[in-house]
mmCIF file of C-alpha atoms and ligand atoms in Angstrom:
data_model
loop_
_atom_site.group_PDB
_atom_site.id
_atom_site.type_symbol
_atom_site.label_atom_id
_atom_site.label_comp_id
_atom_site.label_asym_id
_atom_site.label_seq_id
_atom_site.Cartn_x
_atom_site.Cartn_y
_atom_site.Cartn_z
ATOM 1 C CA UNK A 1202 10.567 1.440 77.705
ATOM 2 C CA UNK A 1203 11.238 4.017 75.279
ATOM 3 C CA UNK A 1204 14.485 1.856 73.885
ATOM 4 C CA UNK A 1205 12.340 -1.016 73.744
ATOM 5 C CA UNK A 1206 9.481 0.697 71.330
ATOM 6 C CA UNK A 1207 12.780 1.799 69.035
ATOM 7 C CA UNK A 1208 13.328 -1.516 68.956
ATOM 8 C CA UNK A 1209 9.927 -2.794 68.043
ATOM 9 C CA UNK A 1210 9.677 -0.160 65.787
ATOM 10 C CA UNK A 1211 13.061 -1.181 63.943
ATOM 11 C CA UNK A 1212 11.599 -4.951 63.721
ATOM 12 C CA UNK A 1213 8.346 -4.141 61.761
ATOM 13 C CA UNK A 1214 10.052 -1.958 59.248
ATOM 14 C CA UNK A 1215 11.754 -4.463 58.736
ATOM 15 C CA UNK A 1216 9.185 -7.180 58.320
ATOM 16 C CA UNK A 1217 7.529 -4.491 56.003
ATOM 17 C CA UNK A 1218 10.410 -4.382 54.003
ATOM 18 C CA UNK A 1219 11.538 -7.947 53.501
ATOM 19 C CA UNK A 1220 7.202 -8.188 52.923
ATOM 20 C CA UNK A 1221 7.206 -6.156 49.509
ATOM 21 C CA UNK A 1222 10.769 -7.300 48.308
ATOM 22 C CA UNK A 1223 8.374 -10.446 48.462
ATOM 23 C CA UNK A 1224 5.849 -9.173 46.899
ATOM 24 C CA UNK A 1225 6.500 -7.226 44.619
ATOM 25 C CA UNK A 1226 9.503 -10.657 42.535
ATOM 26 C CA UNK A 1227 9.179 -8.604 39.661
ATOM 27 C CA UNK A 1228 11.395 -6.281 38.705
ATOM 28 C CA UNK A 1229 8.903 -4.926 35.840
ATOM 29 C CA UNK A 1230 6.198 -5.134 37.938
ATOM 30 C CA UNK A 1231 4.728 -1.411 39.203
ATOM 31 C CA UNK A 1232 6.254 -1.239 42.384
ATOM 32 C CA UNK A 1233 2.998 1.034 44.102
ATOM 33 C CA UNK A 1234 0.569 -1.704 43.167
ATOM 34 C CA UNK A 1235 0.542 -5.087 44.337
ATOM 35 C CA UNK A 1236 -1.849 -5.732 41.911
ATOM 36 C CA UNK A 1237 0.177 -5.416 39.280
ATOM 37 C CA UNK A 1238 2.807 -7.577 41.511
ATOM 38 C CA UNK A 1239 1.611 -10.898 40.343
ATOM 39 C CA UNK A 1240 4.164 -13.098 39.442
ATOM 40 C CA UNK A 1241 1.961 -14.659 37.249
ATOM 41 C CA UNK A 1242 2.666 -11.001 35.502
ATOM 42 C CA UNK A 1243 6.430 -11.034 34.919
ATOM 43 C CA UNK A 1244 7.777 -10.209 31.422
ATOM 44 C CA UNK A 1245 6.006 -7.020 31.292
ATOM 45 C CA UNK A 1246 3.482 -7.384 34.005
ATOM 46 C CA UNK A 1247 1.140 -10.024 30.810
ATOM 47 C CA UNK A 1248 1.660 -7.231 28.468
ATOM 48 C CA UNK A 1249 3.911 -9.103 25.708
ATOM 49 C CA UNK A 1250 3.562 -12.400 24.984
ATOM 50 C CA UNK A 1251 6.342 -13.030 22.964
ATOM 51 C CA UNK A 1252 6.947 -16.703 20.333
ATOM 52 C CA UNK A 1253 9.517 -18.377 22.582
ATOM 53 C CA UNK A 1254 7.264 -18.065 25.875
ATOM 54 C CA UNK A 1255 5.449 -20.397 24.936
ATOM 55 C CA UNK A 1256 5.460 -23.582 26.881
ATOM 56 C CA UNK A 1257 3.883 -26.974 27.120
ATOM 57 C CA UNK A 1258 1.783 -26.630 29.947
ATOM 58 C CA UNK A 1259 -1.739 -26.853 31.244
ATOM 59 C CA UNK A 1260 -3.007 -24.090 30.999
ATOM 60 C CA UNK A 1261 -6.116 -25.478 32.779
ATOM 61 C CA UNK A 1262 -6.545 -22.158 35.462
ATOM 62 C CA UNK A 1263 -6.889 -19.664 32.729
ATOM 63 C CA UNK A 1264 -9.434 -17.570 34.356
ATOM 64 C CA UNK A 1265 -13.399 -18.154 32.952
ATOM 65 C CA UNK A 1266 -14.358 -16.222 30.003
ATOM 66 C CA UNK A 1267 -16.276 -12.233 30.947
ATOM 67 C CA UNK A 1268 -19.277 -11.362 30.239
ATOM 68 C CA UNK A 1269 -18.980 -7.913 29.212
ATOM 69 C CA UNK A 1270 -22.312 -5.913 29.813
ATOM 70 C CA UNK A 1271 -24.234 -4.978 26.725
ATOM 71 C CA UNK A 1272 -24.842 -1.060 28.255
ATOM 72 C CA UNK A 1273 -23.346 1.380 26.373
ATOM 73 C CA UNK A 1274 -21.964 4.499 28.400
ATOM 74 C CA UNK A 1275 -22.838 7.529 26.950
ATOM 75 C CA UNK A 1276 -19.241 9.195 27.628
ATOM 76 C CA UNK A 1277 -18.883 7.277 24.107
ATOM 77 C CA UNK A 1278 -19.485 9.624 20.923
ATOM 78 C CA UNK A 1279 -19.797 6.383 18.540
ATOM 79 C CA UNK A 1280 -18.465 6.923 14.815
ATOM 80 C CA UNK A 1281 -20.812 7.730 11.893
ATOM 81 C CA UNK A 1282 -20.108 6.881 8.148
ATOM 82 C CA UNK A 1283 -17.554 3.635 8.719
ATOM 83 C CA UNK A 1284 -20.028 1.095 7.078
ATOM 84 C CA UNK A 1285 -17.951 0.540 3.489
ATOM 85 C CA UNK A 1286 -15.878 -2.260 4.720
ATOM 86 C CA UNK A 1287 -13.300 -0.635 2.305
ATOM 87 C CA UNK A 1288 -12.741 2.730 2.444
ATOM 88 C CA UNK A 1289 -9.522 3.212 2.708
ATOM 89 C CA UNK A 1290 -7.634 4.371 5.355
ATOM 90 C CA UNK A 1291 -4.225 5.084 4.399
ATOM 91 C CA UNK A 1292 -4.224 9.147 4.730
ATOM 92 C CA UNK A 1293 -0.770 10.188 6.494
ATOM 93 C CA UNK A 1294 -0.973 13.954 8.285
ATOM 94 C CA UNK A 1295 2.331 16.203 8.402
ATOM 95 C CA UNK A 1296 4.475 15.905 11.492
ATOM 96 C CA UNK A 1297 6.386 18.903 11.646
ATOM 97 C CA UNK A 1298 9.552 18.560 13.379
ATOM 98 C CA UNK A 1299 11.414 19.662 16.658
ATOM 99 C CA UNK A 1300 12.783 18.508 19.480
ATOM 100 C CA UNK A 1301 10.935 17.493 22.628
ATOM 101 C CA UNK A 1302 11.863 15.490 26.140
ATOM 102 C CA UNK A 1303 11.176 11.563 25.324
ATOM 103 C CA UNK A 1304 11.135 9.599 28.075
ATOM 104 C CA UNK A 1305 10.677 11.032 31.358
ATOM 105 C CA UNK A 1306 11.782 11.464 34.905
ATOM 106 C CA UNK A 1307 8.242 10.275 35.830
ATOM 107 C CA UNK A 1308 8.816 7.045 35.141
ATOM 108 C CA UNK A 1309 5.751 4.334 36.301
ATOM 109 C CA UNK A 1310 6.976 1.516 34.966
ATOM 110 C CA UNK A 1311 11.303 2.240 35.458
ATOM 111 C CA UNK A 1312 11.809 -1.335 34.050
ATOM 112 C CA UNK A 1313 10.783 -0.353 30.670
ATOM 113 C CA UNK A 1314 13.029 1.957 30.259
ATOM 114 C CA UNK A 1315 10.376 5.104 30.483
ATOM 115 C CA UNK A 1316 12.918 7.752 32.182
ATOM 116 C CA UNK A 1317 15.145 9.161 31.767
ATOM 117 C CA UNK A 1318 13.833 12.183 29.985
ATOM 118 C CA UNK A 1319 16.304 13.124 27.793
ATOM 119 C CA UNK A 1320 15.525 16.043 24.815
ATOM 120 C CA UNK A 1321 15.909 14.327 20.988
ATOM 121 C CA UNK A 1322 15.300 16.488 17.293
ATOM 122 C CA UNK A 1323 12.768 14.679 15.169
ATOM 123 C CA UNK A 1324 12.595 16.038 10.999
ATOM 124 C CA UNK A 1325 9.029 16.251 9.133
ATOM 125 C CA UNK A 1326 7.504 13.197 8.113
ATOM 126 C CA UNK A 1327 4.320 12.002 8.004
ATOM 127 C CA UNK A 1328 2.501 9.541 9.965
ATOM 128 C CA UNK A 1329 -0.592 7.561 8.830
ATOM 129 C CA UNK A 1330 -3.659 9.104 10.082
ATOM 130 C CA UNK A 1331 -4.575 5.766 11.423
ATOM 131 C CA UNK A 1332 -4.117 2.373 12.138
ATOM 132 C CA UNK A 1333 -4.078 -0.648 9.664
ATOM 133 C CA UNK A 1334 -7.413 -1.653 9.107
ATOM 134 C CA UNK A 1335 -7.808 -5.366 7.694
ATOM 135 C CA UNK A 1336 -8.808 -4.470 4.450
ATOM 136 C CA UNK A 1337 -6.349 -1.820 4.130
ATOM 137 C CA UNK A 1338 -4.407 -5.419 5.549
ATOM 138 C CA UNK A 1339 -6.448 -7.218 2.519
ATOM 139 C CA UNK A 1340 -5.395 -5.354 -0.286
ATOM 140 C CA UNK A 1341 -2.035 -5.866 0.477
ATOM 141 C CA UNK A 1342 -2.394 -9.535 0.595
ATOM 142 C CA UNK A 1343 -4.849 -9.822 -3.017
ATOM 143 C CA UNK A 1344 -1.696 -7.991 -4.508
ATOM 144 C CA UNK A 1345 0.801 -9.350 -3.498
ATOM 145 C CA UNK A 1346 -0.356 -12.803 -2.113
ATOM 146 C CA UNK A 1347 1.501 -12.202 0.958
ATOM 147 C CA UNK A 1348 1.411 -15.246 3.426
ATOM 148 C CA UNK A 1349 1.623 -13.664 7.564
ATOM 149 C CA UNK A 1350 4.066 -15.317 9.946
ATOM 150 C CA UNK A 1351 0.918 -16.394 11.848
ATOM 151 C CA UNK A 1352 0.108 -18.296 9.066
ATOM 152 C CA UNK A 1353 3.340 -19.228 8.652
ATOM 153 C CA UNK A 1354 3.931 -20.394 12.379
ATOM 154 C CA UNK A 1355 -0.136 -21.886 12.247
ATOM 155 C CA UNK A 1356 -0.520 -19.765 15.319
ATOM 156 C CA UNK A 1357 -1.212 -16.454 17.635
ATOM 157 C CA UNK A 1358 -1.759 -15.237 20.558
ATOM 158 C CA UNK A 1359 -5.078 -14.807 21.814
ATOM 159 C CA UNK A 1360 -6.492 -13.244 25.368
ATOM 160 C CA UNK A 1361 -8.374 -16.130 26.152
ATOM 161 C CA UNK A 1362 -11.961 -14.520 27.434
ATOM 162 C CA UNK A 1363 -11.761 -13.868 24.039
ATOM 163 C CA UNK A 1364 -11.980 -17.289 22.654
ATOM 164 C CA UNK A 1365 -15.481 -19.936 22.275
ATOM 165 C CA UNK A 1366 -14.959 -23.044 24.922
ATOM 166 C CA UNK A 1367 -14.136 -25.301 22.099
ATOM 167 C CA UNK A 1368 -10.911 -23.504 20.880
ATOM 168 C CA UNK A 1369 -10.077 -22.963 24.506
ATOM 169 C CA UNK A 1370 -10.939 -26.935 25.077
ATOM 170 C CA UNK A 1371 -8.016 -27.222 22.683
ATOM 171 C CA UNK A 1372 -5.374 -25.131 23.591
ATOM 172 C CA UNK A 1373 -2.596 -27.308 25.494
ATOM 173 C CA UNK A 1374 0.366 -25.026 25.696
ATOM 174 C CA UNK A 1375 0.078 -21.328 27.890
ATOM 175 C CA UNK A 1376 3.045 -19.097 28.843
ATOM 176 C CA UNK A 1377 3.753 -19.279 32.875
ATOM 177 C CA UNK A 1378 3.720 -15.553 32.595
ATOM 178 C CA UNK A 1379 0.676 -14.514 31.645
ATOM 179 C CA UNK A 1380 -1.894 -17.876 31.706
ATOM 180 C CA UNK A 1381 -4.392 -15.608 30.085
ATOM 181 C CA UNK A 1382 -1.747 -15.966 26.767
ATOM 182 C CA UNK A 1383 -3.148 -18.182 24.624
ATOM 183 C CA UNK A 1384 -1.401 -19.793 21.612
ATOM 184 C CA UNK A 1385 -4.467 -20.354 19.357
ATOM 185 C CA UNK A 1386 -3.319 -22.674 16.520
ATOM 186 C CA UNK A 1387 -5.136 -21.334 12.994
ATOM 187 C CA UNK A 1388 -5.625 -17.480 13.947
ATOM 188 C CA UNK A 1389 -4.123 -14.903 12.118
ATOM 189 C CA UNK A 1390 -5.474 -11.676 10.598
ATOM 190 C CA UNK A 1391 -8.455 -13.331 9.420
ATOM 191 C CA UNK A 1392 -9.822 -15.759 11.986
ATOM 192 C CA UNK A 1393 -7.984 -13.404 15.246
ATOM 193 C CA UNK A 1394 -9.526 -15.385 17.168
ATOM 194 C CA UNK A 1395 -9.378 -19.030 15.891
ATOM 195 C CA UNK A 1396 -11.969 -21.201 14.683
ATOM 196 C CA UNK A 1397 -15.370 -19.790 14.127
ATOM 197 C CA UNK A 1398 -13.952 -16.014 14.054
ATOM 198 C CA UNK A 1399 -13.639 -14.007 11.309
ATOM 199 C CA UNK A 1400 -13.469 -10.122 10.455
ATOM 200 C CA UNK A 1401 -16.463 -9.773 8.133
ATOM 201 C CA UNK A 1402 -17.889 -7.167 10.287
ATOM 202 C CA UNK A 1403 -14.728 -5.480 11.927
ATOM 203 C CA UNK A 1404 -13.062 -4.301 8.232
ATOM 204 C CA UNK A 1405 -12.589 -0.974 9.016
ATOM 205 C CA UNK A 1406 -10.871 -2.427 12.306
ATOM 206 C CA UNK A 1407 -7.244 -2.095 13.183
ATOM 207 C CA UNK A 1408 -5.572 -5.428 12.052
ATOM 208 C CA UNK A 1409 -3.846 -7.438 14.599
ATOM 209 C CA UNK A 1410 -2.113 -11.078 14.023
ATOM 210 C CA UNK A 1411 0.580 -9.141 11.809
ATOM 211 C CA UNK A 1412 4.243 -9.257 13.432
ATOM 212 C CA UNK A 1413 6.982 -6.499 13.597
ATOM 213 C CA UNK A 1414 7.907 -8.447 10.482
ATOM 214 C CA UNK A 1415 4.513 -8.260 8.417
ATOM 215 C CA UNK A 1416 3.897 -4.410 9.082
ATOM 216 C CA UNK A 1417 7.884 -4.026 8.263
ATOM 217 C CA UNK A 1418 6.507 -5.813 4.734
ATOM 218 C CA UNK A 1419 3.211 -4.279 4.668
ATOM 219 C CA UNK A 1420 4.580 -0.169 5.133
ATOM 220 C CA UNK A 1421 7.185 -1.089 1.810
ATOM 221 C CA UNK A 1422 4.616 -2.006 -0.491
ATOM 222 C CA UNK A 1423 2.930 1.418 0.586
ATOM 223 C CA UNK A 1424 5.910 3.127 0.161
ATOM 224 C CA UNK A 1425 6.350 4.073 3.900
ATOM 225 C CA UNK A 1426 8.078 2.237 6.270
ATOM 226 C CA UNK A 1427 7.594 2.216 9.950
ATOM 227 C CA UNK A 1428 8.079 4.727 12.356
ATOM 228 C CA UNK A 1429 10.592 4.726 15.247
ATOM 229 C CA UNK A 1430 10.697 4.903 18.443
ATOM 230 C CA UNK A 1431 11.358 9.213 18.617
ATOM 231 C CA UNK A 1432 8.563 9.883 15.394
ATOM 232 C CA UNK A 1433 6.255 8.010 17.108
ATOM 233 C CA UNK A 1434 6.225 9.527 21.330
ATOM 234 C CA UNK A 1435 6.546 12.598 19.303
ATOM 235 C CA UNK A 1436 3.545 12.368 16.506
ATOM 236 C CA UNK A 1437 1.641 10.639 20.048
ATOM 237 C CA UNK A 1438 2.593 14.818 22.649
ATOM 238 C CA UNK A 1439 1.206 16.409 19.767
ATOM 239 C CA UNK A 1440 3.449 19.455 20.981
ATOM 240 C CA UNK A 1441 2.931 19.045 24.364
ATOM 241 C CA UNK A 1442 5.366 18.584 26.700
ATOM 242 C CA UNK A 1443 5.680 16.204 29.583
ATOM 243 C CA UNK A 1444 1.843 14.737 29.059
ATOM 244 C CA UNK A 1445 0.170 11.205 30.419
ATOM 245 C CA UNK A 1446 -2.042 11.025 27.075
ATOM 246 C CA UNK A 1447 -1.984 12.958 23.769
ATOM 247 C CA UNK A 1448 -3.947 15.600 25.018
ATOM 248 C CA UNK A 1449 -3.542 15.888 28.480
ATOM 249 C CA UNK A 1450 -3.544 14.897 31.528
ATOM 250 C CA UNK A 1451 -7.612 13.842 32.307
ATOM 251 C CA UNK A 1452 -7.537 10.312 31.636
ATOM 252 C CA UNK A 1453 -10.935 11.173 29.984
ATOM 253 C CA UNK A 1454 -11.396 14.576 28.179
ATOM 254 C CA UNK A 1455 -14.536 16.483 29.008
ATOM 255 C CA UNK A 1456 -15.746 12.993 30.674
ATOM 256 C CA UNK A 1457 -15.538 11.485 27.240
ATOM 257 C CA UNK A 1458 -13.481 7.915 26.499
ATOM 258 C CA UNK A 1459 -10.749 9.502 23.559
ATOM 259 C CA UNK A 1460 -9.427 6.031 23.290
ATOM 260 C CA UNK A 1461 -9.895 1.867 23.235
ATOM 261 C CA UNK A 1462 -9.068 0.258 26.832
ATOM 262 C CA UNK A 1463 -10.276 -1.776 29.102
ATOM 263 C CA UNK A 1464 -13.354 -0.127 31.641
ATOM 264 C CA UNK A 1465 -14.667 -3.185 34.614
ATOM 265 C CA UNK A 1466 -12.123 -5.278 36.569
ATOM 266 C CA UNK A 1467 -9.116 -6.550 34.829
ATOM 267 C CA UNK A 1468 -9.291 -9.753 33.559
ATOM 268 C CA UNK A 1469 -13.134 -10.407 34.285
ATOM 269 C CA UNK A 1470 -14.819 -7.761 32.865
ATOM 270 C CA UNK A 1471 -14.906 -5.261 30.195
ATOM 271 C CA UNK A 1472 -17.626 -3.644 30.540
ATOM 272 C CA UNK A 1473 -16.989 -1.374 27.543
ATOM 273 C CA UNK A 1474 -18.254 1.782 28.800
ATOM 274 C CA UNK A 1475 -15.069 3.193 25.750
ATOM 275 C CA UNK A 1476 -17.598 1.751 22.998
ATOM 276 C CA UNK A 1477 -15.528 -2.003 22.254
ATOM 277 C CA UNK A 1478 -14.932 -5.065 24.453
ATOM 278 C CA UNK A 1479 -12.173 -6.046 21.389
ATOM 279 C CA UNK A 1480 -10.642 -3.493 19.145
ATOM 280 C CA UNK A 1481 -12.614 -0.379 17.611
ATOM 281 C CA UNK A 1482 -12.178 0.649 14.053
ATOM 282 C CA UNK A 1483 -9.542 2.449 12.991
ATOM 283 C CA UNK A 1484 -11.687 6.119 12.848
ATOM 284 C CA UNK A 1485 -13.256 5.381 16.102
ATOM 285 C CA UNK A 1486 -12.958 8.535 19.268
ATOM 286 C CA UNK A 1487 -12.456 11.702 17.984
ATOM 287 C CA UNK A 1488 -8.361 12.989 16.888
ATOM 288 C CA UNK A 1489 -6.339 12.755 20.126
ATOM 289 C CA UNK A 1490 -3.570 15.532 19.291
ATOM 290 C CA UNK A 1491 -3.551 18.669 17.136
ATOM 291 C CA UNK A 1492 -1.369 16.370 15.366
ATOM 292 C CA UNK A 1493 -5.149 15.148 14.225
ATOM 293 C CA UNK A 1494 -4.441 11.811 14.673
ATOM 294 C CA UNK A 1495 -6.800 8.642 16.123
ATOM 295 C CA UNK A 1496 -5.579 5.857 18.042
ATOM 296 C CA UNK A 1497 -2.157 6.333 18.761
ATOM 297 C CA UNK A 1498 -3.290 5.749 22.187
ATOM 298 C CA UNK A 1499 -5.183 2.514 22.752
ATOM 299 C CA UNK A 1500 -7.119 -0.197 20.732
ATOM 300 C CA UNK A 1501 -3.661 -1.596 19.480
ATOM 301 C CA UNK A 1502 0.568 -2.127 19.903
ATOM 302 C CA UNK A 1503 2.158 -0.465 17.680
ATOM 303 C CA UNK A 1504 4.756 -2.647 16.492
ATOM 304 C CA UNK A 1505 8.255 1.160 15.297
ATOM 305 C CA UNK A 1506 11.180 0.127 14.535
ATOM 306 C CA UNK A 1507 13.833 0.642 16.505
ATOM 307 C CA UNK A 1508 15.174 -2.636 18.696
ATOM 308 C CA UNK A 1509 14.184 -2.748 22.644
ATOM 309 C CA UNK A 1510 16.751 -1.715 25.423
ATOM 310 C CA UNK A 1511 16.177 0.336 28.954
ATOM 311 C CA UNK A 1512 19.360 2.213 29.690
ATOM 312 C CA UNK A 1513 19.178 5.811 28.273
ATOM 313 C CA UNK A 1514 21.368 8.338 28.333
ATOM 314 C CA UNK A 1515 20.190 12.064 29.186
ATOM 315 C CA UNK A 1516 22.194 12.666 25.765
ATOM 316 C CA UNK A 1517 20.929 15.085 23.570
ATOM 317 C CA UNK A 1518 19.780 12.977 20.330
ATOM 318 C CA UNK A 1519 19.705 13.729 16.649
ATOM 319 C CA UNK A 1520 16.775 11.720 15.076
ATOM 320 C CA UNK A 1521 17.454 8.573 16.846
ATOM 321 C CA UNK A 1522 16.785 5.000 15.578
ATOM 322 C CA UNK A 1523 17.596 3.461 18.679
ATOM 323 C CA UNK A 1524 20.102 -0.116 19.419
ATOM 324 C CA UNK A 1525 22.126 -1.460 16.460
ATOM 325 C CA UNK A 1526 21.003 -4.748 17.148
ATOM 326 C CA UNK A 1527 18.165 -6.926 19.700
ATOM 327 C CA UNK A 1528 16.089 -9.616 20.091
ATOM 328 C CA UNK A 1529 13.121 -7.826 20.638
ATOM 329 C CA UNK A 1530 12.201 -4.754 18.509
ATOM 330 C CA UNK A 1531 9.921 -1.836 20.650
ATOM 331 C CA UNK A 1532 5.916 -1.913 20.561
ATOM 332 C CA UNK A 1533 4.177 1.798 21.755
ATOM 333 C CA UNK A 1534 0.905 3.309 23.215
ATOM 334 C CA UNK A 1535 -1.125 -0.013 24.678
ATOM 335 C CA UNK A 1536 -3.844 -1.600 23.892
ATOM 336 C CA UNK A 1537 -7.744 -2.437 25.034
ATOM 337 C CA UNK A 1538 -6.682 -5.032 26.605
ATOM 338 C CA UNK A 1539 -4.567 -2.127 29.059
ATOM 339 C CA UNK A 1540 -5.958 -1.143 31.980
ATOM 340 C CA UNK A 1541 -4.441 0.859 35.117
ATOM 341 C CA UNK A 1542 -4.565 -1.676 37.547
ATOM 342 C CA UNK A 1543 -2.976 -3.918 35.718
ATOM 343 C CA UNK A 1544 -1.032 -2.532 32.368
ATOM 344 C CA UNK A 1545 -1.003 1.573 32.332
ATOM 345 C CA UNK A 1546 0.572 1.524 29.447
ATOM 346 C CA UNK A 1547 -1.762 4.248 27.056
ATOM 347 C CA UNK A 1548 0.612 6.517 27.969
ATOM 348 C CA UNK A 1549 2.598 7.908 24.948
ATOM 349 C CA UNK A 1550 6.100 7.491 27.320
ATOM 350 C CA UNK A 1551 4.954 3.684 27.739
ATOM 351 C CA UNK A 1552 6.440 1.107 25.752
ATOM 352 C CA UNK A 1553 6.463 -2.845 25.412
ATOM 353 C CA UNK A 1554 8.556 -4.847 23.673
ATOM 354 C CA UNK A 1555 8.226 -8.439 21.213
ATOM 355 C CA UNK A 1556 10.371 -10.312 19.031
ATOM 356 C CA UNK A 1557 9.569 -9.408 14.737
ATOM 357 C CA UNK A 1558 8.284 -12.659 14.622
ATOM 358 C CA UNK A 1559 5.157 -12.033 17.764
ATOM 359 C CA UNK A 1560 1.851 -11.711 16.963
ATOM 360 C CA UNK A 1561 -0.768 -11.206 18.607
ATOM 361 C CA UNK A 1562 -4.342 -10.398 18.902
ATOM 362 C CA UNK A 1563 -3.818 -6.717 20.467
ATOM 363 C CA UNK A 1564 -1.144 -6.069 17.893
ATOM 364 C CA UNK A 1565 -0.177 -4.007 15.463
ATOM 365 C CA UNK A 1566 0.681 -0.720 13.921
ATOM 366 C CA UNK A 1567 0.266 2.135 11.610
ATOM 367 C CA UNK A 1568 3.577 3.594 8.402
ATOM 368 C CA UNK A 1569 5.275 6.437 9.022
ATOM 369 C CA UNK A 1570 6.619 7.944 6.105
ATOM 370 C CA UNK A 1571 9.491 10.866 5.413
ATOM 371 C CA UNK A 1572 7.860 12.007 1.996
ATOM 372 C CA UNK A 1573 4.862 11.828 0.561
ATOM 373 C CA UNK A 1574 4.423 8.923 -0.345
ATOM 374 C CA UNK A 1575 3.365 9.915 -4.819
ATOM 375 C CA UNK A 1576 -0.108 8.371 -4.908
ATOM 376 C CA UNK A 1577 -0.998 10.104 -1.494
ATOM 377 C CA UNK A 1578 -0.341 13.025 -2.937
ATOM 378 C CA UNK A 1579 -2.940 15.487 -4.222
HETATM 379 C C1 NAG B 1132 -9.684 -8.923 -2.184
HETATM 380 O O1 NAG B 1132 -9.962 -9.913 -3.122
HETATM 381 C C2 NAG B 1132 -11.176 -10.451 -2.696
HETATM 382 C C3 NAG B 1132 -11.490 -11.421 -3.810
HETATM 383 O O2 NAG B 1132 -11.089 -11.498 -4.886
HETATM 384 C C4 NAG B 1132 -12.551 -9.387 -2.935
HETATM 385 O O3 NAG B 1132 -13.350 -9.703 -2.727
HETATM 386 C C5 NAG B 1132 -11.528 -8.554 -1.575
HETATM 387 O O4 NAG B 1132 -12.840 -7.213 -1.897
HETATM 388 C C6 NAG B 1132 -10.485 -8.080 -2.157
HETATM 389 N N1 NAG B 1132 -10.053 -6.415 -0.898
HETATM 390 C C7 NAG B 1132 -10.155 -5.545 -0.798
HETATM 391 C C8 NAG B 1132 -9.538 -4.963 0.011
HETATM 392 O O5 NAG B 1132 -9.717 -5.138 -2.300
#
């Protein structure tokens, strides 16, 4: 009898393992969370979408548009004084150099290469206090005539819940791994949701639909450069060791929203408790850490200069700059589309990737500099 029970037990453990392994088809998905193991979310669980991923496909099964509640929770303190559409947001903060633990042994998405934790040194540098805004990007385009890659390709990625029925109906391509990401004809930084959309009331919001190549050109024009991944993470951590967020481990410090992510059931409904359905002004929310940075996590994903690689040694690294070559560039910080159940990547150690020519409605950047540009010296 006891023998029989044991056999039965072993058998059920096997069944369980078999079942679990079937469920978690994608190695990139969070193991502990069934929601994240949907095969549709395979490439970084649908967080990142690159130009090469597009297939000619029927996109008719995409989720229906969500209607976000108008109620705004008192847990978000709206910023005042962000009315002027052309306010410059190119201010930089000094990040004092030091040694920190990059990545962590406590990985949440192992396949993303969040770990292992390794010591890295970063020299003193300057980091944009804010993400680059639409008005800052417009100034660049006004002065240089720059044409973004989204404009050259003639399309960019937008998540379907933000699209009008007209725009959605015109789309014939989709990405099998993440069907809610649609390549929208004519979408670029000025027309973020395609035909009929504009940024008139979003000049102080983070610019989006800018590829890595676009971001690099902008930073050059500004006398700056993109941050390395190590610089970004060091700046994000704000001098704290091994915390989830720039301010600590609590998602809602003081029971308030300090970042722009998704509240509600993803991808059905964004309840906007943090004040925003899509992008937020680059000046929104309190400073996220003692370096004085705003929106270093949440709002929009931010490009770094490093090529993507998921295997790291634990060797000490002195001002690491990432692999010498690769296919994808590292982006950090997560975006307004991130939700714990789906894309829990609004953490300092989290990372994701895209090809350098890719652009999307939740992908922007900020610049860094080794020395403060002269025009910013007071
Ligand atoms: C860019 O140029 C347009 C047209 O001249 C002007 O209306 C706009 O204010 C300029 N934008 C910035 C940020 O200077």
